[in-house]
Every structure is written in structure tokens, then in C-alpha cells.
Amino acid sequence: MARVWRLVSMSRLTLPRLIVLCVTVCLLVTIYLSLMPVQEQCPPCPIAATSWTGHQRRVDHSADQSDHPEWGLHKLAVIVPFRDRFEELQEFVPHMHNFLSKKKIRHTIFIINQADGLRFNRGSLINIGYLVSKKEGCDYIAMHDVDLLPLNPELSYDFPEEGPFHVSSPWLHPLYHYKTFVGGILLLRNEHFQLVNGLSNRYWGWGREDDEFYVRIKQAKLNIFRPANFTTGYHTFKHIHDRKKRKRDMKKTPDQKETARHRDYETGVNNVQYEVDSIRYMEVDGSPFTVVNVVLICDLTVTPWCEPLDVQANSLKRKSVG
């Protein structure tokens, strides 16, 4: 301290002059900082995995344009049954979010990811998506394949007032053209999905669950509505599935084939068996979506074909040896 005062005296600075100098320096520093541009903070990271509860609320993505109340009373849940198709997901989420936002459709995209080692079960995953979306305030759903992107802006995703609305009708879908086809993209009001008890939980592997769902809809005396007067034909949608890269699990055991021929009156959304492993709120290119990681539960006495085919083969070998 004594050295400081000696330096002050040597530089002929009096105490009042020193005080004025300090105040001036502080003022200049304050002005400089105020003129510097504000550094933006990193966007919030996705929420860590948590268990689903009825009171949990999804993240408030204040920057997204997916849920403005002024867009209407109804809110759409885009339910996507999913497993191991992340390249398609990266294209699907921004495309659908932008497509629906331009049409001012309030929406949330739910990716229902099957995180177990069983065969893929599209019906159960959609049932789970419906149960989850109800807790988020959605009052109608779109059963939506991840590899099917709408291209024609005239396609309707509005609330299906009159009954189920099949967006990807047989005369517009690029692959499937039979009259009873209801796969791809199908809109339903919550009460209609509940009325038919959702989809069967017995279809493990690829295919046929939507054909059984068609029977449920007709038996409930619901009319299926479809787009009309479209000139884009089979170019109405973009299909992004690579069959060579991701082969379908189409093999079926004899018992499985026999069961698939009959209407399932026993299983549906009211008794789908599963556990939620985690829920994550994420974004792709600023487009928000919710990932629900689920583990399905299979009763081997009812549907032994739920296990992968190599596991089934090993099980049969063990039984024959014993």
C-alpha cells in the first residue's frame, strides 16, 4: 500500500484526481460493455429420460408453431410406430411439422419407439401412442407411417368430423391400391378409436394389422372417408423406405397365419401390455417431437410368434431335445 502512495505522489496525482480517474475508467468500461452484442445462450438440451405420468407436461417449445390455440379447438396427435429408422425420422419430422404448421393444424408428433427385443408390433405401438396423446390434450390422431410424406398441400389433416379419414387412399398411395386398404395415414377421432378398441395386439412382424382394423371399423358401422378430385395420383406422397437396406419382417409361422385370418375380439387398446422406458423431448432442424421409448410385454402362451424367428427356432430345438 505504501508503494502505491509513493507512486501516486511521484506522478503528482492528488487523491481527488485519483478518484476522478477511477470513476472515469469505470464509466468507460460500463459504456463499452453495454454496447457489446448480447451472446445467445445455447438452446435447452432435451429433457432427460423420465417415466410417464398422467400429470407430466411436455416441454414448452416457445419457438415452434405447432400448438397455437387460435388455430382451432382440436389438436392432432401424429402417432408414428417406430424402430431403427433414424434416417427416415430426420426427414419425416421437419417435413410433417412444416406441412401441418402451414395448414395451421395444432399438432404434436409422437414417435413410439419399440425398445425391446421382440418382433415389431405396429398395432400395439399405435395403441400406446393413443393413450399417451390423450394425456397431452389431443382429441384426434393420425396413424402415420414414418416413410410416407404428404406432398400435395391440398391434403386434409383436419379434424375428421364425419368419421375416419384415410389420407393415403388406395388411389393415391404409391404402393397399395386395394379397396379395403386403410394403412399409411389414417385420421380418427379419439371416441372412434376407443369405440373400435384400437388395433389388435396380436400382429407381430410386418403386415395385416391394418386389414384387421378395417374390419373393426366396418363392424362399428363407421364410414371411411377419403380425398376426392385429386390429380396428383400416385405422386401425392413421397415414399422414402429403402427395401434393400431395411427388409420387412414378413415371415409367419403356421399358427400366426391362422390367427391373422380371424377378427380379434379379445385384444386392443384396453389391454395393451407395455412399460414406458423413457420419454424424451427432441428437435430436428427446429421441429419438435416427443419420443416415447416402450417395452412391449408378450404372453408366449397366446402369441409365441412375438419372439424373433431365430429365438423361436432355438426354443423348438430345446423342446425337441427334452
CSV table of C-alpha atoms in Angstrom, one decimal:
chain,number,residue,atom,x,y,z
A,1,MET,CA,0.0,0.0,0.0
A,2,ALA,CA,2.9,2.3,0.8
A,3,ARG,CA,4.3,1.7,-2.7
A,4,VAL,CA,1.0,2.7,-4.2
A,5,TRP,CA,1.0,6.0,-2.4
A,6,ARG,CA,4.6,6.7,-3.3
A,7,LEU,CA,3.7,6.1,-7.0
A,8,VAL,CA,0.8,8.4,-6.6
A,9,SER,CA,2.9,11.1,-5.1
A,10,MET,CA,5.6,10.7,-7.7
A,11,SER,CA,3.1,11.1,-10.6
A,12,ARG,CA,1.8,14.3,-8.9
A,13,LEU,CA,-1.7,12.7,-8.6
A,14,THR,CA,-3.7,14.1,-5.7
A,15,LEU,CA,-6.3,12.0,-4.0
A,16,PRO,CA,-9.2,13.9,-5.6
A,17,ARG,CA,-7.6,13.4,-9.1
A,18,LEU,CA,-7.2,9.7,-8.4
A,19,ILE,CA,-10.9,9.4,-7.5
A,20,VAL,CA,-11.9,11.2,-10.6
A,21,LEU,CA,-9.7,9.0,-12.8
A,22,CYS,CA,-11.1,5.8,-11.3
A,23,VAL,CA,-14.7,7.0,-11.8
A,24,THR,CA,-13.9,7.9,-15.4
A,25,VAL,CA,-12.4,4.4,-16.1
A,26,CYS,CA,-15.4,2.6,-14.6
A,27,LEU,CA,-17.8,4.7,-16.6
A,28,LEU,CA,-15.9,4.0,-19.9
A,29,VAL,CA,-15.9,0.2,-19.1
A,30,THR,CA,-19.6,0.3,-18.4
A,31,ILE,CA,-20.4,2.1,-21.7
A,32,TYR,CA,-18.2,-0.4,-23.6
A,33,LEU,CA,-19.9,-3.5,-22.1
A,34,SER,CA,-23.4,-2.0,-22.8
A,35,LEU,CA,-22.5,-1.6,-26.5
A,36,MET,CA,-21.3,-5.2,-26.9
A,37,PRO,CA,-23.7,-7.6,-28.7
A,38,VAL,CA,-25.6,-10.0,-26.4
A,39,GLN,CA,-24.4,-13.6,-26.7
A,40,GLU,CA,-27.2,-16.0,-27.3
A,41,GLN,CA,-27.4,-18.9,-24.9
A,42,CYS,CA,-27.4,-22.5,-26.3
A,43,PRO,CA,-30.9,-23.9,-26.8
A,44,PRO,CA,-32.1,-26.1,-23.9
A,45,CYS,CA,-31.0,-29.7,-24.2
A,46,PRO,CA,-33.7,-32.4,-24.5
A,47,ILE,CA,-35.1,-33.3,-21.1
A,48,ALA,CA,-33.5,-36.4,-19.6
A,49,ALA,CA,-35.5,-39.6,-19.7
A,50,THR,CA,-38.3,-39.7,-17.3
A,51,SER,CA,-41.2,-42.1,-16.6
A,52,TRP,CA,-44.6,-41.1,-18.0
A,53,THR,CA,-47.2,-39.9,-15.5
A,54,GLY,CA,-50.6,-38.5,-16.2
A,55,HIS,CA,-49.6,-35.1,-14.8
A,56,GLN,CA,-46.4,-34.7,-16.7
A,57,ARG,CA,-46.4,-31.9,-19.2
A,58,ARG,CA,-44.4,-31.8,-22.4
A,59,VAL,CA,-41.7,-29.1,-22.9
A,60,ASP,CA,-42.9,-25.7,-23.9
A,61,HIS,CA,-41.2,-25.2,-27.3
A,62,SER,CA,-42.0,-21.5,-27.4
A,63,ALA,CA,-40.4,-21.1,-30.8
A,64,ASP,CA,-42.4,-23.8,-32.6
A,65,GLN,CA,-45.6,-23.2,-34.5
A,66,SER,CA,-47.4,-26.4,-33.6
A,67,ASP,CA,-49.9,-25.6,-30.9
A,68,HIS,CA,-51.5,-22.1,-31.3
A,69,PRO,CA,-55.0,-22.1,-29.7
A,70,GLU,CA,-56.1,-19.6,-32.3
A,71,TRP,CA,-55.7,-22.3,-34.9
A,72,GLY,CA,-58.8,-24.1,-33.6
A,73,LEU,CA,-60.2,-26.2,-30.9
A,74,HIS,CA,-58.9,-29.5,-32.0
A,75,LYS,CA,-55.3,-30.9,-31.6
A,76,LEU,CA,-53.8,-33.7,-33.7
A,77,ALA,CA,-51.5,-36.4,-32.4
A,78,VAL,CA,-49.3,-37.7,-35.2
A,79,ILE,CA,-48.6,-41.2,-33.9
A,80,VAL,CA,-45.6,-42.9,-35.6
A,81,PRO,CA,-44.8,-46.5,-34.7
A,82,PHE,CA,-41.1,-46.7,-34.9
A,83,ARG,CA,-37.9,-48.8,-34.7
A,84,ASP,CA,-34.4,-48.3,-36.1
A,85,ARG,CA,-35.2,-45.9,-38.9
A,86,PHE,CA,-33.5,-42.7,-37.8
A,87,GLU,CA,-32.5,-41.5,-41.3
A,88,GLU,CA,-36.2,-41.6,-42.2
A,89,LEU,CA,-37.1,-39.9,-38.9
A,90,GLN,CA,-34.7,-37.0,-39.7
A,91,GLU,CA,-36.6,-36.3,-42.9
A,92,PHE,CA,-40.1,-37.1,-41.5
A,93,VAL,CA,-40.2,-34.7,-38.5
A,94,PRO,CA,-39.3,-31.4,-40.2
A,95,HIS,CA,-41.4,-32.3,-43.3
A,96,MET,CA,-44.5,-33.1,-41.2
A,97,HIS,CA,-44.1,-30.2,-38.7
A,98,ASN,CA,-43.7,-27.7,-41.6
A,99,PHE,CA,-46.6,-29.2,-43.6
A,100,LEU,CA,-49.0,-29.1,-40.7
A,101,SER,CA,-47.9,-25.7,-39.5
A,102,LYS,CA,-48.5,-24.2,-42.9
A,103,LYS,CA,-52.0,-25.6,-42.7
A,104,LYS,CA,-52.4,-24.2,-39.1
A,105,ILE,CA,-53.1,-27.6,-37.7
A,106,ARG,CA,-52.4,-27.8,-33.9
A,107,HIS,CA,-50.3,-30.9,-33.5
A,108,THR,CA,-47.8,-33.0,-31.6
A,109,ILE,CA,-45.6,-35.6,-33.2
A,110,PHE,CA,-45.2,-38.8,-31.1
A,111,ILE,CA,-42.6,-41.3,-32.1
A,112,ILE,CA,-43.5,-44.5,-30.3
A,113,ASN,CA,-40.2,-46.4,-30.3
A,114,GLN,CA,-40.2,-50.1,-29.6
A,115,ALA,CA,-37.1,-50.6,-27.4
A,116,ASP,CA,-37.4,-54.3,-26.7
A,117,GLY,CA,-36.0,-57.4,-28.4
A,118,LEU,CA,-39.4,-58.7,-29.7
A,119,ARG,CA,-40.7,-58.6,-33.2
A,120,PHE,CA,-42.2,-55.2,-34.3
A,121,ASN,CA,-45.8,-54.7,-33.3
A,122,ARG,CA,-47.3,-51.7,-35.1
A,123,GLY,CA,-50.8,-52.2,-33.6
A,124,SER,CA,-49.6,-52.1,-30.0
A,125,LEU,CA,-47.4,-49.1,-30.6
A,126,ILE,CA,-50.3,-47.1,-32.1
A,127,ASN,CA,-52.5,-48.1,-29.1
A,128,ILE,CA,-49.8,-46.8,-26.8
A,129,GLY,CA,-49.5,-43.6,-28.8
A,130,TYR,CA,-53.2,-43.0,-28.4
A,131,LEU,CA,-53.1,-43.5,-24.6
A,132,VAL,CA,-50.1,-41.1,-24.3
A,133,SER,CA,-51.6,-38.5,-26.6
A,134,LYS,CA,-54.8,-38.3,-24.7
A,135,LYS,CA,-52.9,-37.1,-21.7
A,136,GLU,CA,-51.4,-34.3,-23.8
A,137,GLY,CA,-54.8,-33.0,-24.7
A,138,CYS,CA,-55.0,-34.3,-28.3
A,139,ASP,CA,-58.6,-35.2,-29.4
A,140,TYR,CA,-57.8,-36.9,-32.7
A,141,ILE,CA,-54.9,-39.0,-34.0
A,142,ALA,CA,-53.1,-39.7,-37.3
A,143,MET,CA,-51.9,-43.3,-37.5
A,144,HIS,CA,-48.9,-42.3,-39.6
A,145,ASP,CA,-46.1,-44.3,-41.3
A,146,VAL,CA,-42.7,-42.7,-40.9
A,147,ASP,CA,-41.8,-43.4,-44.6
A,148,LEU,CA,-44.8,-41.7,-46.1
A,149,LEU,CA,-44.6,-37.9,-46.7
A,150,PRO,CA,-47.5,-35.9,-48.0
A,151,LEU,CA,-46.6,-33.7,-51.0
A,152,ASN,CA,-49.9,-32.2,-52.1
A,153,PRO,CA,-50.7,-29.2,-49.9
A,154,GLU,CA,-54.4,-29.8,-50.5
A,155,LEU,CA,-54.4,-33.0,-48.4
A,156,SER,CA,-56.5,-32.6,-45.3
A,157,TYR,CA,-55.4,-33.3,-41.8
A,158,ASP,CA,-58.4,-31.5,-40.3
A,159,PHE,CA,-60.5,-32.9,-37.5
A,160,PRO,CA,-62.5,-35.8,-39.1
A,161,GLU,CA,-66.0,-34.7,-38.1
A,162,GLU,CA,-67.9,-37.3,-40.1
A,163,GLY,CA,-65.8,-40.4,-39.4
A,164,PRO,CA,-62.3,-41.9,-40.1
A,165,PHE,CA,-60.5,-40.1,-42.9
A,166,HIS,CA,-58.0,-42.2,-44.9
A,167,VAL,CA,-55.5,-39.6,-46.1
A,168,SER,CA,-53.4,-42.1,-48.1
A,169,SER,CA,-56.3,-43.6,-50.0
A,170,PRO,CA,-55.7,-46.6,-52.4
A,171,TRP,CA,-55.8,-44.4,-55.5
A,172,LEU,CA,-53.2,-42.0,-54.0
A,173,HIS,CA,-50.8,-44.3,-52.1
A,174,PRO,CA,-47.7,-45.1,-54.2
A,175,LEU,CA,-47.7,-48.9,-53.4
A,176,TYR,CA,-51.0,-50.2,-52.1
A,177,HIS,CA,-54.2,-49.9,-54.2
A,178,TYR,CA,-56.7,-52.5,-52.9
A,179,LYS,CA,-60.1,-51.1,-51.9
A,180,THR,CA,-60.0,-52.2,-48.2
A,181,PHE,CA,-56.6,-50.6,-47.6
A,182,VAL,CA,-56.6,-48.2,-44.6
A,183,GLY,CA,-52.8,-48.2,-43.8
A,184,GLY,CA,-50.3,-45.4,-44.4
A,185,ILE,CA,-52.1,-42.4,-42.9
A,186,LEU,CA,-55.5,-42.6,-41.2
A,187,LEU,CA,-57.2,-39.9,-39.1
A,188,LEU,CA,-59.6,-40.9,-36.3
A,189,ARG,CA,-61.3,-39.0,-33.6
A,190,ASN,CA,-60.5,-40.3,-30.1
A,191,GLU,CA,-64.0,-41.6,-29.5
A,192,HIS,CA,-64.0,-43.6,-32.7
A,193,PHE,CA,-60.6,-45.1,-31.9
A,194,GLN,CA,-62.0,-46.0,-28.5
A,195,LEU,CA,-65.2,-47.3,-30.0
A,196,VAL,CA,-63.4,-50.0,-32.1
A,197,ASN,CA,-61.0,-50.7,-29.2
A,198,GLY,CA,-58.0,-49.6,-31.2
A,199,LEU,CA,-55.9,-52.2,-33.0
A,200,SER,CA,-55.2,-55.8,-32.3
A,201,ASN,CA,-52.1,-56.6,-30.2
A,202,ARG,CA,-51.6,-60.0,-31.8
A,203,TYR,CA,-49.8,-59.0,-35.0
A,204,TRP,CA,-46.1,-59.3,-34.6
A,205,GLY,CA,-43.9,-58.8,-37.6
A,206,TRP,CA,-44.9,-56.9,-40.7
A,207,GLY,CA,-48.5,-56.6,-42.1
A,208,ARG,CA,-52.1,-57.5,-41.7
A,209,GLU,CA,-52.9,-55.4,-38.6
A,210,ASP,CA,-54.4,-52.6,-40.7
A,211,ASP,CA,-56.6,-55.1,-42.6
A,212,GLU,CA,-58.0,-56.4,-39.3
A,213,PHE,CA,-58.5,-52.8,-38.2
A,214,TYR,CA,-60.6,-52.2,-41.4
A,215,VAL,CA,-62.9,-55.0,-40.2
A,216,ARG,CA,-63.2,-53.3,-36.8
A,217,ILE,CA,-64.2,-50.0,-38.4
A,218,LYS,CA,-66.8,-51.6,-40.6
A,219,GLN,CA,-68.3,-53.7,-37.7
A,220,ALA,CA,-68.6,-50.4,-35.7
A,221,LYS,CA,-70.7,-49.1,-38.7
A,222,LEU,CA,-68.3,-46.2,-39.2
A,223,ASN,CA,-67.9,-44.8,-42.8
A,224,ILE,CA,-64.4,-44.3,-44.1
A,225,PHE,CA,-63.9,-41.0,-46.0
A,226,ARG,CA,-61.1,-40.4,-48.5
A,227,PRO,CA,-59.7,-37.5,-50.5
A,228,ALA,CA,-61.6,-36.7,-53.7
A,229,ASN,CA,-60.8,-35.0,-57.0
A,230,PHE,CA,-57.0,-35.2,-56.7
A,231,THR,CA,-55.0,-35.0,-59.9
A,232,THR,CA,-51.6,-35.9,-58.4
A,233,GLY,CA,-52.4,-39.6,-58.3
A,234,TYR,CA,-49.5,-41.8,-57.1
A,235,HIS,CA,-47.3,-38.7,-56.8
A,236,THR,CA,-49.3,-37.3,-54.0
A,237,PHE,CA,-46.9,-38.8,-51.5
A,238,LYS,CA,-43.2,-39.4,-51.2
A,239,HIS,CA,-42.2,-42.9,-50.1
A,240,ILE,CA,-38.8,-43.0,-48.5
A,241,HIS,CA,-38.4,-46.6,-47.4
A,242,ASP,CA,-35.4,-48.5,-48.7
A,243,ARG,CA,-36.4,-52.1,-49.0
A,244,LYS,CA,-32.9,-53.3,-49.8
A,245,LYS,CA,-31.5,-51.6,-46.7
A,246,ARG,CA,-34.4,-52.4,-44.3
A,247,LYS,CA,-36.0,-55.7,-45.2
A,248,ARG,CA,-39.5,-56.3,-43.9
A,249,ASP,CA,-40.1,-59.0,-41.2
A,250,MET,CA,-42.7,-60.8,-43.3
A,251,LYS,CA,-42.2,-64.4,-42.2
A,252,LYS,CA,-45.1,-66.0,-40.4
A,253,THR,CA,-45.5,-69.3,-38.5
A,254,PRO,CA,-48.5,-71.5,-39.4
A,255,ASP,CA,-50.2,-70.6,-36.1
A,256,GLN,CA,-49.6,-67.0,-36.8
A,257,LYS,CA,-51.1,-67.2,-40.3
A,258,GLU,CA,-54.2,-68.9,-39.0
A,259,THR,CA,-54.7,-66.3,-36.3
A,260,ALA,CA,-54.2,-63.4,-38.7
A,261,ARG,CA,-57.2,-64.7,-40.7
A,262,HIS,CA,-59.7,-64.0,-37.9
A,263,ARG,CA,-61.1,-60.9,-36.3
A,264,ASP,CA,-59.5,-60.4,-32.8
A,265,TYR,CA,-62.3,-59.8,-30.3
A,266,GLU,CA,-60.0,-60.1,-27.3
A,267,THR,CA,-57.2,-57.6,-27.5
A,268,GLY,CA,-57.0,-53.9,-28.2
A,269,VAL,CA,-56.2,-50.5,-26.7
A,270,ASN,CA,-58.0,-51.5,-23.5
A,271,ASN,CA,-55.5,-54.3,-22.6
A,272,VAL,CA,-52.2,-53.5,-24.5
A,273,GLN,CA,-49.3,-54.7,-22.3
A,274,TYR,CA,-46.3,-52.4,-22.1
A,275,GLU,CA,-43.9,-50.4,-19.9
A,276,VAL,CA,-42.6,-46.9,-20.7
A,277,ASP,CA,-38.8,-47.0,-20.5
A,278,SER,CA,-38.3,-43.2,-21.0
A,279,ILE,CA,-39.8,-40.1,-22.7
A,280,ARG,CA,-37.6,-37.6,-24.5
A,281,TYR,CA,-38.4,-34.2,-26.0
A,282,MET,CA,-36.3,-33.5,-29.0
A,283,GLU,CA,-35.9,-31.4,-32.1
A,284,VAL,CA,-34.8,-31.9,-35.7
A,285,ASP,CA,-33.9,-28.6,-37.5
A,286,GLY,CA,-36.1,-26.7,-35.0
A,287,SER,CA,-39.0,-29.1,-35.4
A,288,PRO,CA,-40.1,-30.5,-32.0
A,289,PHE,CA,-41.2,-34.1,-31.4
A,290,THR,CA,-41.7,-36.5,-28.5
A,291,VAL,CA,-40.0,-39.9,-28.3
A,292,VAL,CA,-41.7,-42.5,-26.1
A,293,ASN,CA,-39.5,-45.5,-25.6
A,294,VAL,CA,-41.6,-48.5,-24.8
A,295,VAL,CA,-41.0,-52.2,-23.9
A,296,LEU,CA,-43.8,-54.4,-25.1
A,297,ILE,CA,-44.9,-57.4,-23.0
A,298,CYS,CA,-45.7,-60.7,-24.8
A,299,ASP,CA,-47.6,-63.6,-23.5
A,300,LEU,CA,-45.9,-66.6,-25.1
A,301,THR,CA,-48.8,-68.9,-24.4
A,302,VAL,CA,-51.0,-66.7,-26.6
A,303,THR,CA,-48.7,-65.4,-29.3
A,304,PRO,CA,-45.4,-67.4,-29.2
A,305,TRP,CA,-44.5,-65.8,-32.6
A,306,CYS,CA,-43.7,-62.5,-30.8
A,307,GLU,CA,-40.1,-63.6,-30.4
A,308,PRO,CA,-37.6,-63.2,-33.2
A,309,LEU,CA,-37.7,-66.2,-35.6
A,310,ASP,CA,-34.2,-67.4,-34.6
A,311,VAL,CA,-35.2,-67.4,-30.9
A,312,GLN,CA,-38.3,-69.4,-31.8
A,313,ALA,CA,-36.2,-71.9,-33.7
A,314,ASN,CA,-33.9,-72.4,-30.8
A,315,SER,CA,-36.8,-72.8,-28.4
A,316,LEU,CA,-38.2,-75.6,-30.6
A,317,LYS,CA,-34.9,-77.3,-30.7
A,318,ARG,CA,-34.7,-77.2,-26.9
A,319,LYS,CA,-38.2,-78.7,-26.6
A,320,SER,CA,-37.4,-81.5,-29.0
A,321,VAL,CA,-34.2,-82.4,-27.2
A,322,GLY,CA,-36.1,-82.6,-23.9
